[in-house]
Amino acid sequence: MEKLISVLGSTGSIGTQSIDVAKKHGIEIYALAALNNYKLLAEQCIDTGAKIACIYNEEHKSALEKLVSSYGVKVVTGDEGLCLIASLKESGTLLNSVVGMVGLLPTLTAIENGKDIALANKETLVAGGELVMKKAAEKNVNIYPIDSEHSAIFQCLRGNKRSQLKKIILTASGGPFFGKTLSELENVTVEQALAHPNWSMGSKITIDSATLMNKGLEFIEAKWLFDLKPEQIEIIVHRQSVIHSAVEYADNSVIAQLGCPDMKIPIQYALLYPERYECDCKPLSLADYGTLTFERPDMETFCCLSAAIEAIKRGGAYPCIVNGANEQAVGYFLNGRIKFTDIGRIVSGALERFEYNEINSYEDVKKWDKLAREYADENI
Ligand code: MG
């Protein structure tokens, strides 16, 4: 395998697993980027032989340089550093697994430079979906999803005619609070919200899974990735996370992708596409599960989900607005400044706060993201 990739968000859950997958399959790593964890980033650079390291937060620059300078690693920082990595001639695919809106600019930069994207940063498509997909089509760039649901849909779409697709069925685990009422959710703690039943992930996405905002973001992500109308996306709560999503064709045939919940499968599929090789994950034993269950989501209690769906139906800047308000609110919840149920209140409030506006540029995305965060700040 003569593939050279760069990984943004390399010290996070997806990033570390991506490095494992790359090493196992002989994919070389040219550059790595992390937010704050310079010690692990240094270890990763030394271990993989990466030539460039971006530590987003500049205050760790000299500490990182001390650890890696004798290995010939160049250290860069901030958005500039991320974009430098995204535009490197030497590296092929950009694996983007940073958390939040900060992932959008490097994605756009990589597309501009003709690089394929392995995308685990869903906020990229939520906040800037229209821009990203337009640019990707223009530059003939492929976007390989590293979200388990979107990878499943991507796999189920292979070998069939796109024109014969009727709809997609996006599965949701339901998170740790499935079946709870709004009053029961009032006083849940950060620790309870961080205890996801099936997946082990970073804290932002785990809170998003508890509010079901994650599924709302994935709904928007799916709309852009697969060029769907909102009416073509159905969300089903499937507690076991074995069916990762499904697609329905014109003849009512439904094709699903199944597996144990392990992100190595979608990471590997994105990096090795269209090949399938051995993967370091548990094989699925359906008999061990015995029963798989399916239910409709409770859109009233989990109002982040309904707000996100409403946002993409309205279009324009609305998805960017709910995303920005949510990112800000989740930060406040993790810091103990607001209650769990306040996240939904802030996200729904932001949706109603602004008139319809178009998004025509990255500057538009930044502007609406900022206004949404300010709304969240004023309403905590
Ligand atoms: Mg997912």
Short mmCIF file of C-alpha atoms and ligand atoms in Angstrom, two decimals:
data_model
loop_
_atom_site.label_atom_id
_atom_site.label_comp_id
_atom_site.label_asym_id
_atom_site.label_seq_id
_atom_site.Cartn_x
_atom_site.Cartn_y
_atom_site.Cartn_z
CA MET A 1 0.00 0.00 0.00
CA GLU A 2 1.67 3.22 -1.14
CA LYS A 3 -0.70 5.68 0.41
CA LEU A 4 0.34 8.74 2.36
CA ILE A 5 -2.22 10.43 4.59
CA SER A 6 -2.46 13.21 7.15
CA VAL A 7 -4.62 13.04 10.26
CA LEU A 8 -6.22 16.06 11.91
CA GLY A 9 -7.41 15.36 15.45
CA SER A 10 -4.86 12.56 15.83
CA THR A 11 -4.96 12.30 19.63
CA GLY A 12 -8.73 11.82 19.86
CA SER A 13 -10.70 8.60 19.77
CA ILE A 14 -11.02 8.44 15.95
CA GLY A 15 -7.50 9.81 15.45
CA THR A 16 -5.74 7.18 17.56
CA GLN A 17 -7.77 4.37 15.99
CA SER A 18 -7.01 5.77 12.52
CA ILE A 19 -3.29 5.64 13.23
CA ASP A 20 -3.69 1.98 14.32
CA VAL A 21 -5.57 1.17 11.10
CA ALA A 22 -3.00 2.99 8.96
CA LYS A 23 -0.09 1.17 10.64
CA LYS A 24 -1.76 -2.22 10.28
CA HIS A 25 -2.26 -1.72 6.55
CA GLY A 26 1.04 -0.04 5.74
CA ILE A 27 -0.44 3.39 5.06
CA GLU A 28 2.18 6.05 5.75
CA ILE A 29 1.41 9.15 7.76
CA TYR A 30 2.87 12.46 6.67
CA ALA A 31 1.41 14.97 9.11
CA LEU A 32 -0.58 14.98 12.36
CA ALA A 33 -2.55 17.63 14.23
CA ALA A 34 -3.99 17.86 17.75
CA LEU A 35 -5.70 20.51 19.86
CA ASN A 36 -3.78 20.44 23.18
CA ASN A 37 -2.32 17.01 23.84
CA TYR A 38 1.25 17.75 22.70
CA LYS A 39 2.77 14.82 24.61
CA LEU A 40 0.73 12.20 22.79
CA LEU A 41 1.15 14.11 19.52
CA ALA A 42 4.93 13.95 19.98
CA GLU A 43 4.78 10.20 20.65
CA GLN A 44 2.62 9.70 17.57
CA CYS A 45 5.04 11.68 15.37
CA ILE A 46 8.00 9.66 16.57
CA ASP A 47 6.10 6.40 16.22
CA THR A 48 4.75 7.03 12.71
CA GLY A 49 7.63 9.06 11.30
CA ALA A 50 5.34 12.00 10.55
CA LYS A 51 7.20 15.04 9.18
CA ILE A 52 4.84 17.81 10.32
CA ALA A 53 2.97 18.28 13.61
CA CYS A 54 0.33 20.92 14.20
CA ILE A 55 -0.50 21.76 17.81
CA TYR A 56 -3.60 23.93 17.47
CA ASN A 57 -3.16 25.74 20.76
CA GLU A 58 -0.03 27.83 20.33
CA GLU A 59 0.95 27.82 24.01
CA HIS A 60 2.20 24.21 23.65
CA LYS A 61 4.39 24.97 20.63
CA SER A 62 7.78 25.16 22.34
CA ALA A 63 7.05 22.15 24.57
CA LEU A 64 6.22 20.10 21.48
CA GLU A 65 9.28 21.37 19.63
CA LYS A 66 11.51 20.24 22.50
CA LEU A 67 10.09 16.71 22.22
CA VAL A 68 10.26 16.29 18.44
CA SER A 69 12.94 18.60 17.04
CA SER A 70 15.65 15.95 17.07
CA TYR A 71 13.37 13.74 14.92
CA GLY A 72 13.16 16.33 12.13
CA VAL A 73 9.51 17.13 12.74
CA LYS A 74 8.35 20.62 11.77
CA VAL A 75 5.91 22.16 14.27
CA VAL A 76 3.08 24.48 13.18
CA THR A 77 0.04 25.90 15.03
CA GLY A 78 -3.55 27.16 14.75
CA ASP A 79 -5.87 27.34 11.74
CA GLU A 80 -2.86 28.22 9.62
CA GLY A 81 -1.15 24.99 10.68
CA LEU A 82 -4.25 22.89 9.96
CA CYS A 83 -4.58 24.47 6.53
CA LEU A 84 -0.90 24.00 5.77
CA ILE A 85 -1.35 20.27 6.43
CA ALA A 86 -4.55 20.24 4.37
CA SER A 87 -2.69 21.68 1.39
CA LEU A 88 0.54 19.62 1.49
CA LYS A 89 1.55 18.29 -1.91
CA GLU A 90 3.26 15.26 -0.39
CA SER A 91 0.22 13.83 1.37
CA GLY A 92 -2.83 12.27 -0.31
CA THR A 93 -6.05 11.79 1.62
CA LEU A 94 -6.80 14.12 4.53
CA LEU A 95 -8.42 12.34 7.46
CA ASN A 96 -10.29 15.03 9.36
CA SER A 97 -11.38 14.00 12.84
CA VAL A 98 -11.19 17.30 14.71
CA VAL A 99 -14.17 18.24 16.87
CA GLY A 100 -16.46 21.09 15.85
CA MET A 101 -16.66 23.93 13.36
CA VAL A 102 -12.88 24.37 13.38
CA GLY A 103 -12.78 21.40 10.96
CA LEU A 104 -14.50 23.25 8.14
CA LEU A 105 -11.64 25.45 6.91
CA PRO A 106 -9.08 22.61 6.59
CA THR A 107 -11.71 20.50 4.78
CA LEU A 108 -12.34 23.29 2.27
CA THR A 109 -8.58 23.85 1.90
CA ALA A 110 -7.93 20.16 1.21
CA ILE A 111 -10.71 20.04 -1.40
CA GLU A 112 -9.34 23.19 -3.04
CA ASN A 113 -6.03 21.32 -3.31
CA GLY A 114 -7.68 18.29 -4.90
CA LYS A 115 -7.32 15.95 -1.92
CA ASP A 116 -9.78 13.21 -1.05
CA ILE A 117 -11.25 13.54 2.43
CA ALA A 118 -11.90 10.82 5.00
CA LEU A 119 -14.40 12.76 7.05
CA ALA A 120 -15.11 12.20 10.73
CA ASN A 121 -15.79 15.88 11.46
CA LYS A 122 -19.55 16.06 11.00
CA GLU A 123 -19.77 19.77 11.84
CA THR A 124 -17.95 20.38 8.52
CA LEU A 125 -21.02 19.24 6.61
CA VAL A 126 -23.58 20.55 9.09
CA ALA A 127 -22.28 24.12 9.08
CA GLY A 128 -20.94 24.27 5.54
CA GLY A 129 -22.54 21.34 3.67
CA GLU A 130 -23.56 23.28 0.61
CA LEU A 131 -20.13 24.89 0.18
CA VAL A 132 -18.24 21.66 0.80
CA MET A 133 -20.28 19.50 -1.59
CA LYS A 134 -20.22 22.14 -4.34
CA LYS A 135 -16.46 22.50 -4.09
CA ALA A 136 -15.92 18.73 -3.92
CA ALA A 137 -17.93 18.25 -7.13
CA GLU A 138 -16.04 21.09 -8.81
CA LYS A 139 -12.64 19.64 -7.87
CA ASN A 140 -13.67 16.02 -8.43
CA VAL A 141 -12.75 15.11 -4.88
CA ASN A 142 -14.15 12.09 -3.02
CA ILE A 143 -15.49 12.34 0.50
CA TYR A 144 -15.38 9.04 2.40
CA PRO A 145 -17.52 9.15 5.55
CA ILE A 146 -16.10 7.96 8.88
CA ASP A 147 -19.35 8.09 10.75
CA SER A 148 -20.62 4.56 11.34
CA GLU A 149 -24.09 5.39 9.98
CA HIS A 150 -22.84 7.21 6.90
CA SER A 151 -20.25 4.56 6.21
CA ALA A 152 -23.08 2.00 6.38
CA ILE A 153 -25.19 3.98 3.90
CA PHE A 154 -22.16 4.49 1.66
CA GLN A 155 -21.59 0.72 1.67
CA CYS A 156 -25.28 -0.07 1.05
CA LEU A 157 -25.36 2.26 -1.97
CA ARG A 158 -22.61 0.36 -3.78
CA GLY A 159 -23.64 -1.73 -6.75
CA ASN A 160 -27.09 -0.20 -7.13
CA LYS A 161 -28.45 2.66 -9.20
CA ARG A 162 -28.68 5.89 -7.30
CA SER A 163 -31.85 6.80 -9.21
CA GLN A 164 -33.58 3.74 -7.71
CA LEU A 165 -32.92 4.75 -4.10
CA LYS A 166 -36.11 5.55 -2.23
CA LYS A 167 -34.88 6.53 1.21
CA ILE A 168 -32.32 5.88 3.89
CA ILE A 169 -32.91 4.58 7.40
CA LEU A 170 -30.54 6.23 9.86
CA THR A 171 -30.25 4.19 13.05
CA ALA A 172 -29.76 5.78 16.48
CA SER A 173 -28.71 4.04 19.68
CA GLY A 174 -30.95 6.40 21.65
CA GLY A 175 -28.09 7.25 24.01
CA PRO A 176 -28.01 6.79 27.80
CA PHE A 177 -31.36 8.55 28.40
CA PHE A 178 -33.62 6.73 25.97
CA GLY A 179 -37.16 6.39 27.38
CA LYS A 180 -36.72 9.17 29.95
CA THR A 181 -39.13 12.09 30.29
CA LEU A 182 -38.14 15.75 30.23
CA SER A 183 -38.54 16.09 34.01
CA GLU A 184 -36.35 13.03 34.57
CA LEU A 185 -33.67 14.66 32.43
CA GLU A 186 -33.74 17.92 34.36
CA ASN A 187 -31.04 16.95 36.85
CA VAL A 188 -28.83 14.48 35.02
CA THR A 189 -25.14 14.96 35.70
CA VAL A 190 -22.22 15.32 33.29
CA GLU A 191 -21.01 11.85 34.37
CA GLN A 192 -24.39 10.25 33.57
CA ALA A 193 -24.50 12.00 30.19
CA LEU A 194 -20.97 10.83 29.40
CA ALA A 195 -21.81 7.15 29.99
CA HIS A 196 -22.81 5.95 26.53
CA PRO A 197 -24.17 2.38 26.40
CA ASN A 198 -22.48 1.17 23.17
CA TRP A 199 -19.79 3.49 21.85
CA SER A 200 -16.70 4.93 23.47
CA MET A 201 -16.14 8.44 22.03
CA GLY A 202 -14.94 11.95 22.83
CA SER A 203 -16.94 14.10 25.26
CA LYS A 204 -18.60 16.48 22.74
CA ILE A 205 -20.07 13.69 20.62
CA THR A 206 -21.06 11.68 23.71
CA ILE A 207 -23.12 14.61 25.03
CA ASP A 208 -24.57 15.05 21.53
CA SER A 209 -25.55 11.38 21.62
CA ALA A 210 -27.28 11.87 24.97
CA THR A 211 -29.34 14.84 23.69
CA LEU A 212 -29.84 13.09 20.30
CA MET A 213 -28.35 16.23 18.70
CA ASN A 214 -25.80 13.82 17.26
CA LYS A 215 -28.54 12.16 15.24
CA GLY A 216 -29.80 15.55 14.13
CA LEU A 217 -26.27 16.47 12.96
CA GLU A 218 -26.05 13.10 11.20
CA PHE A 219 -29.41 13.74 9.51
CA ILE A 220 -27.98 16.96 8.05
CA GLU A 221 -24.69 15.26 7.23
CA ALA A 222 -26.56 12.50 5.34
CA LYS A 223 -28.61 15.02 3.41
CA TRP A 224 -25.44 16.61 2.02
CA LEU A 225 -23.30 13.52 1.60
CA PHE A 226 -25.92 11.55 -0.31
CA ASP A 227 -27.84 14.43 -1.93
CA LEU A 228 -31.18 13.57 -0.28
CA LYS A 229 -34.34 15.46 0.52
CA PRO A 230 -35.13 15.60 4.26
CA GLU A 231 -38.26 13.51 3.55
CA GLN A 232 -35.99 10.69 2.35
CA ILE A 233 -34.36 10.23 5.76
CA GLU A 234 -36.01 8.16 8.48
CA ILE A 235 -34.55 7.90 11.98
CA ILE A 236 -35.08 4.68 13.93
CA VAL A 237 -33.89 4.02 17.46
CA HIS A 238 -32.05 0.71 17.51
CA ARG A 239 -30.62 0.21 20.98
CA GLN A 240 -28.04 -2.46 20.17
CA SER A 241 -26.09 -0.46 17.53
CA VAL A 242 -25.65 -3.56 15.37
CA ILE A 243 -27.43 -2.30 12.25
CA HIS A 244 -25.42 0.81 11.46
CA SER A 245 -27.98 2.13 8.95
CA ALA A 246 -29.89 0.91 5.89
CA VAL A 247 -31.19 2.03 2.52
CA GLU A 248 -34.50 1.28 0.82
CA TYR A 249 -34.79 0.92 -2.94
CA ALA A 250 -37.70 1.37 -5.36
CA ASP A 251 -38.75 -2.27 -5.00
CA ASN A 252 -38.98 -1.90 -1.18
CA SER A 253 -35.86 -3.99 -0.70
CA VAL A 254 -33.95 -2.78 2.33
CA ILE A 255 -30.18 -3.30 2.46
CA ALA A 256 -28.38 -2.75 5.75
CA GLN A 257 -24.81 -2.89 6.99
CA LEU A 258 -24.24 -4.71 10.28
CA GLY A 259 -21.31 -5.22 12.61
CA CYS A 260 -20.23 -4.94 16.22
CA PRO A 261 -20.05 -1.29 17.27
CA ASP A 262 -16.40 -0.56 16.48
CA MET A 263 -15.19 2.54 14.61
CA LYS A 264 -12.26 0.62 13.12
CA ILE A 265 -14.63 -0.75 10.45
CA PRO A 266 -15.73 2.63 9.02
CA ILE A 267 -12.19 4.06 9.43
CA GLN A 268 -10.70 1.15 7.52
CA TYR A 269 -13.38 1.28 4.83
CA ALA A 270 -12.71 4.98 4.27
CA LEU A 271 -8.94 4.54 4.10
CA LEU A 272 -8.85 1.35 2.02
CA TYR A 273 -11.90 1.93 -0.20
CA PRO A 274 -12.94 0.01 -2.26
CA GLU A 275 -10.99 -2.89 -0.72
CA ARG A 276 -11.93 -4.94 2.33
CA TYR A 277 -9.22 -6.55 4.41
CA GLU A 278 -9.00 -8.14 7.84
CA CYS A 279 -9.94 -5.74 10.64
CA ASP A 280 -8.94 -5.75 14.33
CA CYS A 281 -12.50 -5.79 15.60
CA LYS A 282 -14.83 -8.42 17.01
CA PRO A 283 -16.79 -10.40 14.42
CA LEU A 284 -20.56 -10.06 14.75
CA SER A 285 -22.42 -12.97 16.28
CA LEU A 286 -26.14 -12.38 15.74
CA ALA A 287 -26.99 -15.32 18.00
CA ASP A 288 -25.16 -13.61 20.88
CA TYR A 289 -27.44 -10.61 20.47
CA GLY A 290 -30.60 -12.72 20.05
CA THR A 291 -32.93 -9.74 19.79
CA LEU A 292 -32.61 -6.53 17.84
CA THR A 293 -35.15 -3.80 18.64
CA PHE A 294 -36.50 -0.81 16.68
CA GLU A 295 -38.53 2.17 17.86
CA ARG A 296 -39.41 5.69 16.79
CA PRO A 297 -37.47 8.50 18.50
CA ASP A 298 -39.17 10.77 21.04
CA MET A 299 -38.85 14.07 19.19
CA GLU A 300 -40.49 16.14 21.91
CA THR A 301 -38.28 15.16 24.83
CA PHE A 302 -35.18 15.21 22.65
CA CYS A 303 -35.90 18.59 21.10
CA CYS A 304 -32.34 19.02 19.78
CA LEU A 305 -33.17 16.34 17.23
CA SER A 306 -36.35 18.05 16.05
CA ALA A 307 -34.56 21.43 15.96
CA ALA A 308 -31.79 20.03 13.76
CA ILE A 309 -34.26 18.43 11.35
CA GLU A 310 -36.29 21.63 11.20
CA ALA A 311 -33.06 23.56 10.55
CA ILE A 312 -32.16 21.57 7.45
CA LYS A 313 -35.76 21.71 6.19
CA ARG A 314 -35.61 25.51 6.42
CA GLY A 315 -32.13 25.49 4.88
CA GLY A 316 -29.81 28.50 4.48
CA ALA A 317 -27.92 29.41 7.63
CA TYR A 318 -30.19 27.46 10.00
CA PRO A 319 -28.10 24.25 10.21
CA CYS A 320 -25.03 26.38 10.93
CA ILE A 321 -26.96 28.26 13.62
CA VAL A 322 -28.20 25.16 15.49
CA ASN A 323 -24.72 23.67 15.26
CA GLY A 324 -23.02 26.77 16.68
CA ALA A 325 -25.55 27.15 19.48
CA ASN A 326 -25.17 23.46 20.32
CA GLU A 327 -21.36 23.54 20.39
CA GLN A 328 -21.46 26.46 22.76
CA ALA A 329 -24.19 24.96 24.97
CA VAL A 330 -22.43 21.59 25.22
CA GLY A 331 -19.29 23.41 26.38
CA TYR A 332 -21.28 25.16 29.10
CA PHE A 333 -22.89 21.88 30.18
CA LEU A 334 -19.51 20.12 30.40
CA ASN A 335 -18.24 23.00 32.55
CA GLY A 336 -21.21 22.65 34.87
CA ARG A 337 -22.68 26.06 33.99
CA ILE A 338 -26.02 24.90 32.58
CA LYS A 339 -28.36 21.95 33.03
CA PHE A 340 -28.65 19.11 30.55
CA THR A 341 -32.11 20.28 29.43
CA ASP A 342 -30.77 23.79 28.81
CA ILE A 343 -28.89 22.48 25.77
CA GLY A 344 -32.19 21.74 24.00
CA ARG A 345 -33.67 25.03 25.14
CA ILE A 346 -30.72 26.99 23.70
CA VAL A 347 -30.60 25.05 20.42
CA SER A 348 -34.37 25.39 19.83
CA GLY A 349 -34.25 29.06 20.84
CA ALA A 350 -31.43 29.82 18.39
CA LEU A 351 -33.47 28.29 15.57
CA GLU A 352 -36.34 30.69 16.24
CA ARG A 353 -34.17 33.71 16.91
CA PHE A 354 -32.99 34.46 13.34
CA GLU A 355 -34.62 35.14 9.96
CA TYR A 356 -33.77 33.06 6.90
CA ASN A 357 -30.34 33.84 5.48
CA GLU A 358 -28.30 32.27 2.70
CA ILE A 359 -24.82 30.84 3.02
CA ASN A 360 -22.65 31.68 0.04
CA SER A 361 -19.14 31.67 1.47
CA TYR A 362 -16.97 30.50 4.32
CA GLU A 363 -17.28 34.02 5.78
CA ASP A 364 -21.08 33.56 5.90
CA VAL A 365 -20.61 30.32 7.84
CA LYS A 366 -18.29 32.05 10.29
CA LYS A 367 -20.69 34.93 10.74
CA TRP A 368 -23.73 32.76 11.52
CA ASP A 369 -21.71 30.44 13.70
CA LYS A 370 -20.56 33.46 15.72
CA LEU A 371 -24.07 34.91 16.02
CA ALA A 372 -25.40 31.53 17.17
CA ARG A 373 -22.68 31.28 19.83
CA GLU A 374 -23.44 34.79 21.02
CA TYR A 375 -27.11 33.83 21.28
CA ALA A 376 -26.09 30.84 23.42
CA ASP A 377 -23.87 33.07 25.59
CA GLU A 378 -26.74 35.48 26.19
CA ASN A 379 -29.21 32.72 27.04
CA ILE A 380 -27.39 30.47 29.47
MG MG B 1 -22.52 8.19 14.13
#
